[in-house]
Amino acid sequence: MFRISIFEFRIYEIHMSLLNDLNPVQQKAVLETEGPLLVFAGAGSGKTRVLTYRIAYLIQEKGIPPWNIFAVTFTNKAADEMRERVERLLGKSAKGTWISTFHSACARILRQHIEHLGFQRNFVIYDEEDQERHLKAVMKELDLDFRMFHPSAFQSAIDHLKNQGITDDQYVPGQFNIFQKRLASVYQRYQEELRRNNALDFGDLLIFVIVLFKRFPEILTSYQELCRYVMVDEFQDTNLIQYHLIQQLIKRHQNICVVGDDDQSIYRWRGAEVGNILNFEKDFPQTKVVTLEQNYRSTQNILQAANHMVLRNRFRKAKVLWTENPEGELLTYYVAEDEKDEARFIVQNILEQCHPSSHTGLHGGSDRPYRDIAVFYRINAQSRAIEDELVKNRIPYTVVGGMKFYERKEIKDILAYLKLIANPSDGLSLRRIINVPSRGIGDKTMEKIEAFSREKGLSLYEGLRKALKESWLTSGAQAKIEEFIQMIEEFREEIETLSVSQLTLTLLAKTGYLDRLKEEGTDAALSKIENIEELINVMMEFEQGGEEVSLDSFLDKVSLVTDVDLYEDKGNRVSLMTLHCAKGLEFPIVFIVGMEEGLLP
């Protein structure tokens, strides 16, 4: 008599439902688990579904331990979504799967091994604003004129070099190029000061892992064994160093699945190399190729327009998206006189869409909520005319990628305290908060201590402590600095016993930061208090949702957050954003402005 256990039946049931949820081409992409696989996934063709079901199939059907699977994507939001989908499919059996962004994955590796490179494990990660402040301090020290050499030009150049995998000691400037010669000295000093602060910037996270793997082959071998199955989402957006990192990881097992679409490559300006996906078959001659062309997101008219447009691209893999969706409304093309006329046209149609009682609407009014509508543009400066018109008509809106939550002064202040508590070598954070709230420690005192610290080869915090011991400060400054250091040391002792949110509430109380804002009592101060309360909420959510809830891991998370990660549609507002920020989001109605030669190619 044929018998089947409940467990065996459950596996069979999962296997059937996994495949039944996919179309035949998606099934092929899931089932090809061994060796290199290139999946060309057109827009809206279900690539996230393919990746999540592939992970589920590897664990459930092939018996691969979840910790031997590494899936990498480009935003924390996409990684969270992928992780949630896998957990919905498999429940607890998915626990341990490594689904991450490139930068988060590299931060995790460096937290374990960075001591081999002369840093301490409690390093901090500088965001773009921190990098700029750090770079300005370096330029000031090198006596460079900001008008002749703009800090943003150096910042962009250093970022570009790191994306290419070029370290400060490898960079060779052109013999007769003044900017490059200055760049060489700035880059070297910039890295020296980062090391003195026990800090890394975004580019360092990737380049340091490459250096680590090169210098210590045994560490590379351990990660090659750990990552037996590697999957890369949005592969067309990888840069050279990211691709090099993936090549290193998969050398031993060669089980690599990359998913992307050369037609959606829009990040070359920040180092993305579309050649990575176009040349993948040359780099891996045994590659199997699957092309996903059925679109589930758009109407036939939208797809037809997109197909005709993209045919003009010179370097691309041939593919034609199709859909079983209805024809849908025709696209509307409006020739505006200028940006103000363009804004008036958009806002008029938003009013007609959201208030159909008095208008017919662009495609017929539907009493839509404002959150259904988005306006996309190439550069942030284009939002001004749209914003003016929205304000005039009292239409609520949000600018994605404008003033980010983590860039607000009060949030940066609190995070600077936490960074200093985690890593006392972080001079940038120390300079920011040593007199916030005001403690009477003046700029001149700090300039003396900075010069003293640099001369002695010490971090700024160590310089403060040594200055106290040598007693050359004025008695007033001595007492204030001593009190400050004692407070930071007390906070450091509480890292192990208090959660991140408890530690933050403690420092808010002991520093008097909240009390000062309450005393101020203005609308701006109340708004800052609300933002700090929201930061505490973020911390509490973090503490409830993750396996690793240390102060270091929280600081990593907020340092690596992106515009898309911060996007929320909780409020009923029109969304304004650049096309680069919009990638991966969906809206029922979209306006694209500035479609003119030289602005939107």
Coordinates of C-alpha atoms in Angstrom, one line a residue:
M1 CA 0.0 0.0 0.0
F2 CA 1.4 3.5 -1.0
R3 CA 1.9 5.8 2.0
I4 CA 3.1 9.4 2.1
S5 CA 3.9 11.2 5.3
I6 CA 2.4 14.6 6.1
F7 CA 5.9 16.1 5.9
E8 CA 6.5 14.6 2.4
F9 CA 3.1 15.8 1.2
R10 CA 3.8 19.3 2.5
I11 CA 7.1 19.3 0.4
Y12 CA 5.2 18.1 -2.6
E13 CA 2.5 20.7 -2.1
I14 CA 5.1 23.5 -1.8
H15 CA 6.9 22.3 -4.9
M16 CA 3.7 22.3 -7.0
S17 CA 2.5 25.7 -5.7
L18 CA 6.0 27.2 -6.3
L19 CA 5.9 26.2 -10.0
N20 CA 2.2 26.8 -10.4
D21 CA 2.7 30.5 -9.4
L22 CA 5.1 31.0 -12.3
N23 CA 4.8 31.2 -16.1
P24 CA 6.9 28.7 -18.1
V25 CA 9.8 31.0 -18.7
Q26 CA 9.9 32.1 -15.0
Q27 CA 9.9 28.3 -14.1
K28 CA 12.9 27.8 -16.3
A29 CA 14.8 30.6 -14.5
V30 CA 13.9 29.0 -11.1
L31 CA 14.9 25.5 -12.1
E32 CA 18.3 26.3 -13.7
T33 CA 20.1 26.3 -10.3
E34 CA 23.6 25.1 -11.2
G35 CA 26.3 27.1 -13.0
P36 CA 26.0 30.6 -14.4
L37 CA 22.6 31.9 -15.4
L38 CA 21.7 35.2 -17.0
V39 CA 18.1 36.3 -16.8
F40 CA 17.1 39.3 -18.9
A41 CA 14.0 40.6 -17.1
G42 CA 12.0 43.3 -18.9
A43 CA 10.2 45.9 -16.8
G44 CA 7.3 44.4 -14.9
S45 CA 8.1 40.8 -15.9
G46 CA 8.2 39.5 -12.3
K47 CA 12.0 39.4 -11.6
T48 CA 11.5 39.7 -7.9
R49 CA 9.1 36.8 -8.0
V50 CA 11.7 34.7 -9.9
L51 CA 14.5 35.5 -7.4
T52 CA 12.3 34.8 -4.3
Y53 CA 10.9 31.6 -5.7
R54 CA 14.4 30.5 -6.8
I55 CA 15.7 31.0 -3.2
A56 CA 12.6 29.0 -1.9
Y57 CA 13.3 26.3 -4.5
L58 CA 16.9 26.0 -3.5
I59 CA 16.1 25.6 0.2
Q60 CA 13.0 23.5 -0.1
E61 CA 13.7 21.3 -3.1
K62 CA 17.5 21.2 -3.4
G63 CA 18.1 21.1 0.4
I64 CA 20.6 24.0 0.3
P65 CA 21.1 25.5 3.8
P66 CA 19.7 29.1 3.8
W67 CA 23.0 30.4 5.0
N68 CA 24.7 29.2 1.8
I69 CA 22.5 31.5 -0.3
F70 CA 23.6 35.1 -0.9
A71 CA 21.2 37.4 -2.7
V72 CA 22.2 41.0 -3.4
T73 CA 20.2 44.0 -4.6
F74 CA 20.5 47.7 -4.7
T75 CA 18.2 49.2 -2.0
N76 CA 17.4 48.2 1.5
K77 CA 13.7 48.4 0.6
A78 CA 14.1 45.8 -2.2
A79 CA 16.2 43.6 0.1
D80 CA 13.5 43.8 2.8
E81 CA 10.7 43.0 0.3
M82 CA 12.6 40.0 -1.1
R83 CA 13.3 38.7 2.5
E84 CA 9.6 39.1 3.4
R85 CA 8.5 37.2 0.3
V86 CA 10.8 34.3 0.9
E87 CA 9.6 34.1 4.6
R88 CA 6.0 34.1 3.4
L89 CA 6.8 31.1 1.1
L90 CA 8.9 29.1 3.6
G91 CA 8.3 30.5 7.1
K92 CA 11.1 29.6 9.6
S93 CA 13.0 27.5 7.0
A94 CA 14.1 30.7 5.3
K95 CA 15.9 31.9 8.5
G96 CA 19.6 32.6 7.8
T97 CA 19.3 33.5 4.1
W98 CA 21.7 36.4 3.4
I99 CA 19.6 39.0 1.4
S100 CA 21.3 42.4 1.4
T101 CA 22.5 45.4 -0.5
F102 CA 26.2 45.4 -1.6
H103 CA 27.1 48.1 0.9
S104 CA 25.3 46.4 3.8
A105 CA 26.9 43.0 2.9
C106 CA 30.4 44.6 2.8
A107 CA 29.8 46.4 6.1
R108 CA 28.9 43.1 7.7
I109 CA 32.1 41.4 6.3
L110 CA 34.2 44.3 7.6
R111 CA 32.7 44.3 11.0
Q112 CA 34.2 40.8 11.3
H113 CA 37.6 41.3 9.7
I114 CA 38.6 45.0 9.4
E115 CA 41.2 44.7 12.1
H116 CA 43.3 43.0 9.5
L117 CA 43.4 46.3 7.7
G118 CA 44.4 48.4 10.7
F119 CA 40.9 49.7 11.6
Q120 CA 38.9 48.8 14.7
R121 CA 35.6 47.0 14.4
N122 CA 33.6 49.9 15.9
F123 CA 34.3 52.0 12.8
V124 CA 31.6 54.5 11.7
I125 CA 30.3 55.0 8.2
Y126 CA 30.2 58.6 6.9
D127 CA 27.2 59.5 4.8
E128 CA 27.5 62.1 1.9
E129 CA 27.1 65.1 4.2
D130 CA 29.8 63.7 6.6
Q131 CA 32.1 63.0 3.6
E132 CA 31.7 66.6 2.4
R133 CA 32.5 68.1 5.8
H134 CA 35.5 65.8 6.2
L135 CA 36.7 66.7 2.7
K136 CA 36.4 70.4 3.4
A137 CA 38.5 70.0 6.6
V138 CA 41.2 68.2 4.6
M139 CA 41.2 70.9 1.8
K140 CA 41.4 73.6 4.5
E141 CA 44.4 71.9 6.0
L142 CA 46.0 71.6 2.6
D143 CA 45.3 75.4 2.0
L144 CA 43.3 74.8 -1.1
D145 CA 41.0 77.6 -2.4
F146 CA 37.4 76.4 -2.5
R147 CA 36.7 78.8 -5.4
M148 CA 39.4 77.3 -7.5
F149 CA 38.8 73.6 -6.5
H150 CA 35.2 73.0 -5.4
P151 CA 34.9 70.3 -2.7
S152 CA 32.0 68.6 -4.7
A153 CA 34.4 68.1 -7.6
F154 CA 36.9 66.3 -5.4
Q155 CA 34.2 64.3 -3.7
S156 CA 32.8 63.1 -7.1
A157 CA 36.3 62.3 -8.4
I158 CA 37.2 60.3 -5.3
D159 CA 33.9 58.4 -5.5
H160 CA 34.5 57.6 -9.1
L161 CA 38.0 56.3 -8.4
K162 CA 36.7 54.0 -5.7
N163 CA 33.9 52.7 -8.0
Q164 CA 36.8 51.8 -10.4
G165 CA 38.6 50.1 -7.5
I166 CA 41.5 52.6 -7.5
T167 CA 42.9 53.2 -4.0
D168 CA 44.7 56.4 -3.0
D169 CA 48.1 54.8 -3.3
Q170 CA 47.3 53.4 -6.8
Y171 CA 46.1 56.7 -8.3
V172 CA 48.5 58.3 -10.8
P173 CA 47.6 61.9 -11.9
G174 CA 48.2 63.2 -15.4
Q175 CA 51.6 64.9 -15.6
F176 CA 50.2 68.3 -16.8
N177 CA 46.7 68.1 -15.1
I178 CA 46.6 70.5 -12.1
F179 CA 43.3 69.2 -10.8
Q180 CA 44.5 65.6 -10.9
K181 CA 47.7 66.5 -9.1
R182 CA 45.7 68.3 -6.4
L183 CA 43.3 65.3 -6.3
A184 CA 46.1 62.9 -5.6
S185 CA 47.2 64.9 -2.5
V186 CA 43.6 65.4 -1.3
Y187 CA 42.7 61.7 -1.9
Q188 CA 45.7 60.6 0.1
R189 CA 45.1 63.0 3.0
Y190 CA 41.3 62.3 2.9
Q191 CA 42.0 58.5 3.5
E192 CA 44.6 59.2 6.2
E193 CA 42.1 61.3 8.1
L194 CA 39.4 58.7 7.7
R195 CA 41.8 56.2 9.2
R196 CA 42.6 58.5 12.1
N197 CA 38.8 58.9 12.7
N198 CA 38.3 55.1 12.4
A199 CA 35.8 55.9 9.7
L200 CA 34.9 54.7 6.2
D201 CA 32.8 56.3 3.5
F202 CA 30.5 54.4 1.1
G203 CA 33.2 53.7 -1.5
D204 CA 35.5 52.3 1.2
L205 CA 33.0 49.6 2.1
L206 CA 33.4 47.8 -1.2
I207 CA 37.1 48.6 -1.9
F208 CA 38.2 47.5 1.5
V209 CA 36.5 44.1 1.1
I210 CA 38.4 43.6 -2.2
V211 CA 41.7 44.6 -0.5
L212 CA 40.8 42.3 2.4
F213 CA 40.2 39.3 0.1
K214 CA 43.4 40.0 -1.9
R215 CA 45.6 40.2 1.2
F216 CA 44.0 37.4 3.1
P217 CA 43.0 34.6 0.8
E218 CA 41.9 32.4 3.7
I219 CA 39.1 35.0 4.4
L220 CA 38.0 35.0 0.8
T221 CA 38.0 31.1 0.8
S222 CA 35.7 31.2 3.9
Y223 CA 33.2 33.4 2.1
Q224 CA 33.4 31.4 -1.1
E225 CA 32.4 28.4 0.9
L226 CA 29.6 30.3 2.7
C227 CA 28.2 31.8 -0.5
R228 CA 27.6 28.6 -2.6
Y229 CA 24.7 30.2 -4.5
V230 CA 24.8 33.8 -5.4
M231 CA 22.1 35.9 -7.0
V232 CA 22.4 39.6 -8.1
D233 CA 19.4 41.7 -8.8
E234 CA 19.5 44.8 -11.1
F235 CA 22.7 43.6 -12.5
Q236 CA 22.8 46.3 -15.2
D237 CA 23.4 48.8 -12.3
T238 CA 26.5 47.2 -11.0
N239 CA 29.8 49.0 -11.3
L240 CA 33.3 47.5 -11.9
I241 CA 34.2 46.9 -8.3
Q242 CA 30.8 45.3 -7.4
Y243 CA 31.2 43.0 -10.4
H244 CA 34.8 42.2 -9.3
L245 CA 33.5 41.4 -5.8
I246 CA 30.9 39.0 -7.2
Q247 CA 33.5 37.3 -9.4
Q248 CA 35.7 36.7 -6.4
L249 CA 32.9 35.2 -4.4
I250 CA 31.7 32.7 -7.0
K251 CA 35.1 31.4 -8.2
R252 CA 34.8 28.2 -6.2
H253 CA 31.2 27.0 -7.0
Q254 CA 30.3 29.1 -10.1
N255 CA 26.6 29.1 -9.1
I256 CA 25.8 32.6 -10.1
C257 CA 22.4 34.0 -11.3
V258 CA 22.3 37.6 -12.4
V259 CA 19.0 39.3 -13.2
G260 CA 18.7 42.6 -15.0
D261 CA 17.7 44.5 -18.1
D262 CA 20.1 46.5 -20.2
D263 CA 17.2 48.7 -21.3
Q264 CA 16.8 49.9 -17.7
S265 CA 20.4 51.0 -17.2
I266 CA 20.1 54.6 -16.0
Y267 CA 22.9 54.9 -13.4
R268 CA 26.1 55.3 -15.6
W269 CA 26.5 58.7 -14.1
R270 CA 27.3 57.1 -10.7
G271 CA 29.6 54.4 -12.1
A272 CA 27.2 51.7 -13.3
E273 CA 28.6 49.7 -16.1
V274 CA 26.0 48.2 -18.5
G275 CA 28.8 46.2 -20.1
N276 CA 28.7 43.9 -17.1
I277 CA 25.4 42.5 -18.3
L278 CA 26.2 42.7 -22.0
N279 CA 29.5 40.9 -21.6
F280 CA 28.4 38.4 -19.0
E281 CA 28.3 35.5 -21.5
K282 CA 31.9 36.2 -22.6
D283 CA 33.1 36.2 -19.0
F284 CA 31.2 33.0 -18.2
P285 CA 31.1 30.9 -21.5
Q286 CA 28.9 28.2 -19.9
T287 CA 26.1 30.7 -19.2
K288 CA 22.5 29.7 -19.8
V289 CA 20.2 32.7 -20.8
V290 CA 16.5 33.1 -20.0
T291 CA 14.6 36.2 -21.2
L292 CA 11.4 37.3 -19.4
E293 CA 9.3 39.3 -21.8
Q294 CA 5.7 39.0 -20.4
N295 CA 4.8 42.2 -18.6
Y296 CA 2.3 42.1 -15.8
R297 CA 2.4 45.8 -14.8
S298 CA 1.5 48.0 -17.8
T299 CA -1.2 48.3 -20.5
Q300 CA -0.5 47.4 -24.1
N301 CA -0.4 51.0 -25.2
I302 CA 2.3 51.8 -22.7
L303 CA 4.4 48.8 -23.7
Q304 CA 4.0 49.5 -27.4
A305 CA 5.3 53.1 -26.8
A306 CA 8.2 51.8 -24.7
N307 CA 9.2 49.1 -27.2
H308 CA 9.3 51.7 -30.0
M309 CA 11.4 54.1 -28.0
V310 CA 14.0 51.5 -26.8
L311 CA 14.6 50.1 -30.2
R312 CA 16.7 53.2 -30.9
N313 CA 19.2 52.2 -28.2
R314 CA 22.5 51.3 -29.9
F315 CA 23.8 48.7 -27.5
R316 CA 21.1 46.3 -26.2
K317 CA 19.9 42.7 -26.3
A318 CA 16.9 42.3 -28.5
K319 CA 13.7 41.7 -26.6
V320 CA 10.0 42.7 -27.1
L321 CA 7.8 43.0 -24.1
W322 CA 4.2 41.9 -24.4
T323 CA 1.2 41.7 -22.1
E324 CA -2.2 40.1 -21.7
N325 CA -3.3 43.3 -20.0
P326 CA -6.0 45.5 -21.7
E327 CA -5.0 48.2 -24.3
G328 CA -5.6 50.9 -21.8
E329 CA -5.6 54.7 -22.3
L330 CA -3.4 56.3 -24.9
L331 CA -0.4 58.2 -23.7
T332 CA -0.9 62.0 -23.6
Y333 CA 1.8 64.3 -25.1
Y334 CA 1.6 68.0 -24.3
V335 CA 3.9 70.6 -25.8
A336 CA 4.3 73.3 -23.2
E337 CA 5.6 76.9 -23.8
D338 CA 7.8 76.8 -20.8
E339 CA 8.2 75.1 -17.4
K340 CA 5.4 77.2 -15.9
D341 CA 3.0 76.2 -18.6
E342 CA 4.1 72.6 -18.1
A343 CA 3.4 72.9 -14.3
R344 CA -0.1 74.5 -14.9
F345 CA -1.0 71.7 -17.3
I346 CA 0.0 69.0 -14.8
V347 CA -1.7 70.6 -11.8
Q348 CA -4.9 71.2 -13.8
N349 CA -5.0 67.5 -14.7
I350 CA -4.3 66.5 -11.1
L351 CA -7.3 68.6 -10.0
E352 CA -9.5 67.0 -12.7
Q353 CA -8.4 63.5 -11.6
C354 CA -8.9 64.1 -7.9
H355 CA -12.0 66.3 -8.1
P356 CA -14.0 64.9 -11.0
S357 CA -17.3 66.6 -10.0
S358 CA -16.4 69.8 -11.9
H359 CA -14.0 68.5 -14.6
T360 CA -13.6 65.6 -17.1
G361 CA -10.0 64.8 -16.3
L362 CA -7.1 63.8 -18.6
H363 CA -8.6 60.3 -19.1
G364 CA -11.9 60.9 -17.3
G365 CA -12.1 61.9 -13.6
S366 CA -12.0 59.1 -11.1
D367 CA -11.9 60.9 -7.7
R368 CA -8.4 59.5 -7.2
P369 CA -6.4 60.1 -4.0
Y370 CA -3.4 62.3 -4.5
R371 CA -1.0 59.4 -3.6
D372 CA -1.9 57.7 -6.9
I373 CA -0.1 60.5 -8.8
A374 CA 3.7 61.1 -9.3
V375 CA 5.7 63.7 -11.3
F376 CA 9.1 62.6 -12.5
Y377 CA 12.0 64.8 -13.7
R378 CA 15.7 64.4 -14.6
I379 CA 17.2 66.8 -12.0
N380 CA 15.9 68.1 -8.6
A381 CA 15.9 71.8 -9.8
Q382 CA 13.0 71.0 -12.1
S383 CA 10.7 70.5 -9.2
R384 CA 10.5 74.2 -8.3
A385 CA 7.9 75.2 -10.9
I386 CA 5.7 72.2 -10.1
E387 CA 5.9 72.9 -6.4
D388 CA 4.9 76.6 -6.9
E389 CA 1.8 75.5 -8.8
L390 CA 0.9 72.8 -6.3
V391 CA 1.2 75.3 -3.4
K392 CA -0.9 77.8 -5.3
N393 CA -3.7 75.2 -5.7
R394 CA -3.3 73.9 -2.1
I395 CA -2.5 70.4 -3.3
P396 CA -0.4 68.4 -0.7
Y397 CA 2.8 66.9 -2.1
T398 CA 6.1 65.3 -1.0
V399 CA 9.5 65.7 -2.6
V400 CA 11.4 62.4 -2.5
G401 CA 15.1 63.0 -2.2
G402 CA 14.7 66.5 -0.9
M403 CA 15.7 67.2 2.7
K404 CA 16.0 63.6 4.0
F405 CA 14.9 62.7 7.5
Y406 CA 18.5 61.7 8.5
E407 CA 19.9 64.9 7.2
R408 CA 17.9 67.1 9.6
K409 CA 20.1 69.0 12.1
E410 CA 18.5 67.5 15.2
I411 CA 18.7 63.9 13.8
K412 CA 22.4 64.4 12.7
D413 CA 23.2 65.8 16.2
I414 CA 21.7 62.7 18.0
L415 CA 23.4 60.3 15.5
A416 CA 26.7 62.2 16.0
Y417 CA 26.4 61.5 19.8
L418 CA 25.7 57.8 19.1
K419 CA 28.6 57.6 16.6
L420 CA 31.0 59.1 19.1
I421 CA 29.8 56.7 21.9
A422 CA 30.3 53.8 19.5
N423 CA 33.6 55.1 18.2
P424 CA 35.5 57.8 20.2
S425 CA 38.0 58.2 17.4
D426 CA 35.3 59.8 15.2
G427 CA 36.5 63.4 15.3
L428 CA 33.9 64.6 12.8
S429 CA 31.1 63.7 15.2
L430 CA 33.0 65.0 18.2
R431 CA 33.4 68.4 16.5
R432 CA 29.7 68.5 15.7
I433 CA 28.4 67.9 19.2
I434 CA 31.0 69.0 21.7
N435 CA 29.2 72.3 22.1
V436 CA 25.7 71.1 21.3
P437 CA 23.8 72.0 23.5
S438 CA 26.1 75.0 24.3
R439 CA 28.6 74.1 27.0
G440 CA 30.9 77.1 26.6
I441 CA 33.6 75.2 24.7
G442 CA 34.6 77.7 22.1
D443 CA 36.0 77.3 18.5
K444 CA 39.4 78.7 19.5
T445 CA 39.8 76.1 22.2
M446 CA 38.9 73.3 19.8
E447 CA 41.3 74.7 17.1
K448 CA 44.2 74.5 19.6
I449 CA 43.2 70.9 20.6
E450 CA 42.9 69.9 17.0
A451 CA 46.3 71.2 16.1
F452 CA 47.7 69.5 19.3
S453 CA 46.1 66.2 18.4
R454 CA 47.4 66.2 14.8
E455 CA 50.9 67.1 16.0
K456 CA 50.8 64.1 18.4
G457 CA 49.2 61.8 15.9
L458 CA 46.2 61.3 18.1
S459 CA 42.5 61.2 17.4
L460 CA 40.7 64.3 18.5
Y461 CA 39.1 62.5 21.5
E462 CA 42.5 61.2 22.7
G463 CA 43.8 64.7 22.1
L464 CA 41.2 66.1 24.5
R465 CA 42.1 63.6 27.2
K466 CA 45.9 64.2 26.8
A467 CA 45.3 68.0 26.9
L468 CA 43.5 67.5 30.2
K469 CA 46.4 65.5 31.7
E470 CA 49.0 68.1 30.5
S471 CA 46.9 70.9 32.1
W472 CA 47.7 73.6 29.5
L473 CA 44.0 74.5 29.0
T474 CA 42.4 77.4 30.8
S475 CA 40.7 76.3 34.1
G476 CA 37.2 77.1 32.6
A477 CA 37.8 75.0 29.4
Q478 CA 39.5 72.3 31.5
A479 CA 36.4 71.8 33.7
K480 CA 34.0 71.8 30.8
I481 CA 35.9 69.4 28.7
E482 CA 36.5 67.1 31.7
E483 CA 32.7 67.0 32.3
F484 CA 32.0 66.3 28.6
I485 CA 34.5 63.4 28.5
Q486 CA 33.1 61.9 31.8
M487 CA 29.6 62.0 30.3
I488 CA 30.7 60.2 27.1
E489 CA 32.5 57.6 29.1
E490 CA 29.4 57.0 31.2
F491 CA 27.4 56.5 28.0
R492 CA 30.0 54.1 26.6
E493 CA 29.7 51.9 29.8
E494 CA 26.0 51.6 29.1
I495 CA 26.2 50.3 25.5
E496 CA 26.1 46.7 26.6
T497 CA 23.2 47.1 29.1
L498 CA 20.9 49.6 27.3
S499 CA 19.1 49.1 24.0
V500 CA 19.7 51.8 21.3
S501 CA 16.5 53.6 22.1
Q502 CA 17.1 53.5 25.9
L503 CA 20.6 54.8 25.4
T504 CA 19.3 57.6 23.2
L505 CA 16.6 58.6 25.7
T506 CA 19.3 58.7 28.4
L507 CA 21.6 60.9 26.4
L508 CA 18.7 63.2 25.5
A509 CA 18.1 63.6 29.2
K510 CA 21.7 64.0 30.4
T511 CA 22.7 66.4 27.7
G512 CA 19.6 68.5 28.1
Y513 CA 19.1 68.4 24.3
L514 CA 15.3 68.0 24.5
D515 CA 14.9 70.4 27.4
R516 CA 16.6 73.2 25.4
L517 CA 14.1 72.6 22.5
K518 CA 11.2 72.7 24.9
E519 CA 12.4 75.9 26.5
E520 CA 12.7 77.4 23.0
G521 CA 9.0 76.6 22.4
T522 CA 8.8 77.8 18.8
D523 CA 7.0 75.9 16.0
A524 CA 10.4 74.9 14.6
A525 CA 11.6 73.6 18.0
L526 CA 8.4 71.6 18.3
S527 CA 8.9 70.1 14.9
K528 CA 12.4 69.1 15.9
I529 CA 11.0 67.3 19.0
E530 CA 8.6 65.4 16.8
N531 CA 11.4 64.4 14.5
I532 CA 13.4 63.1 17.5
E533 CA 10.4 61.2 18.7
E534 CA 10.2 59.6 15.2
L535 CA 13.8 58.6 15.5
I536 CA 13.1 56.9 18.8
N537 CA 10.2 55.0 17.0
V538 CA 12.6 54.0 14.2
M539 CA 15.0 52.6 16.9
M540 CA 12.2 50.7 18.6
E541 CA 11.1 49.1 15.3
F542 CA 14.7 48.2 14.6
E543 CA 15.0 46.5 18.0
Q544 CA 11.9 44.4 17.4
G545 CA 12.6 43.4 13.9
G546 CA 16.2 42.2 13.6
E547 CA 18.6 39.5 14.9
E548 CA 21.5 41.9 15.2
V549 CA 20.3 44.9 17.3
S550 CA 23.6 46.4 18.5
L551 CA 24.4 50.1 18.3
D552 CA 26.9 49.5 15.5
S553 CA 24.3 47.6 13.4
F554 CA 21.7 50.4 13.9
L555 CA 24.3 53.1 12.8
D556 CA 25.1 51.0 9.8
K557 CA 21.5 50.8 8.9
V558 CA 20.8 54.5 9.0
S559 CA 24.1 55.4 7.4
L560 CA 23.3 53.3 4.3
V561 CA 19.7 54.4 3.9
T562 CA 18.6 55.6 0.4
D563 CA 15.9 58.0 -0.9
V564 CA 13.8 55.0 -2.0
D565 CA 14.1 53.4 1.5
L566 CA 12.7 56.6 3.0
Y567 CA 9.8 56.8 0.6
E568 CA 6.4 56.2 2.2
D569 CA 3.0 56.8 0.8
K570 CA 1.2 56.9 4.1
G571 CA 0.0 60.5 3.5
N572 CA -2.4 61.4 0.7
R573 CA 0.1 63.5 -1.3
V574 CA 1.4 63.8 -4.8
S575 CA 4.9 62.5 -5.1
L576 CA 7.7 64.5 -6.8
M577 CA 11.0 62.8 -7.6
T578 CA 13.8 62.3 -10.1
L579 CA 13.6 59.3 -12.5
H580 CA 16.6 57.8 -10.6
C581 CA 14.7 57.9 -7.3
A582 CA 11.5 56.5 -9.0
K583 CA 13.1 53.2 -10.1
G584 CA 11.2 50.3 -8.6
L585 CA 8.2 52.3 -7.6
E586 CA 4.7 52.1 -9.2
F587 CA 1.9 54.7 -9.6
P588 CA -1.4 54.6 -11.5
I589 CA -0.7 58.1 -13.1
V590 CA 2.7 59.5 -14.0
F591 CA 3.7 62.8 -15.5
I592 CA 7.2 63.1 -16.9
V593 CA 8.4 66.7 -17.4
G594 CA 11.3 68.3 -19.3
M595 CA 11.3 65.7 -22.1
E596 CA 13.5 67.9 -24.3
E597 CA 16.8 67.5 -26.1
G598 CA 19.8 68.0 -23.8
L599 CA 17.8 67.5 -20.6
L600 CA 16.2 64.0 -20.9
P601 CA 18.1 62.0 -23.5

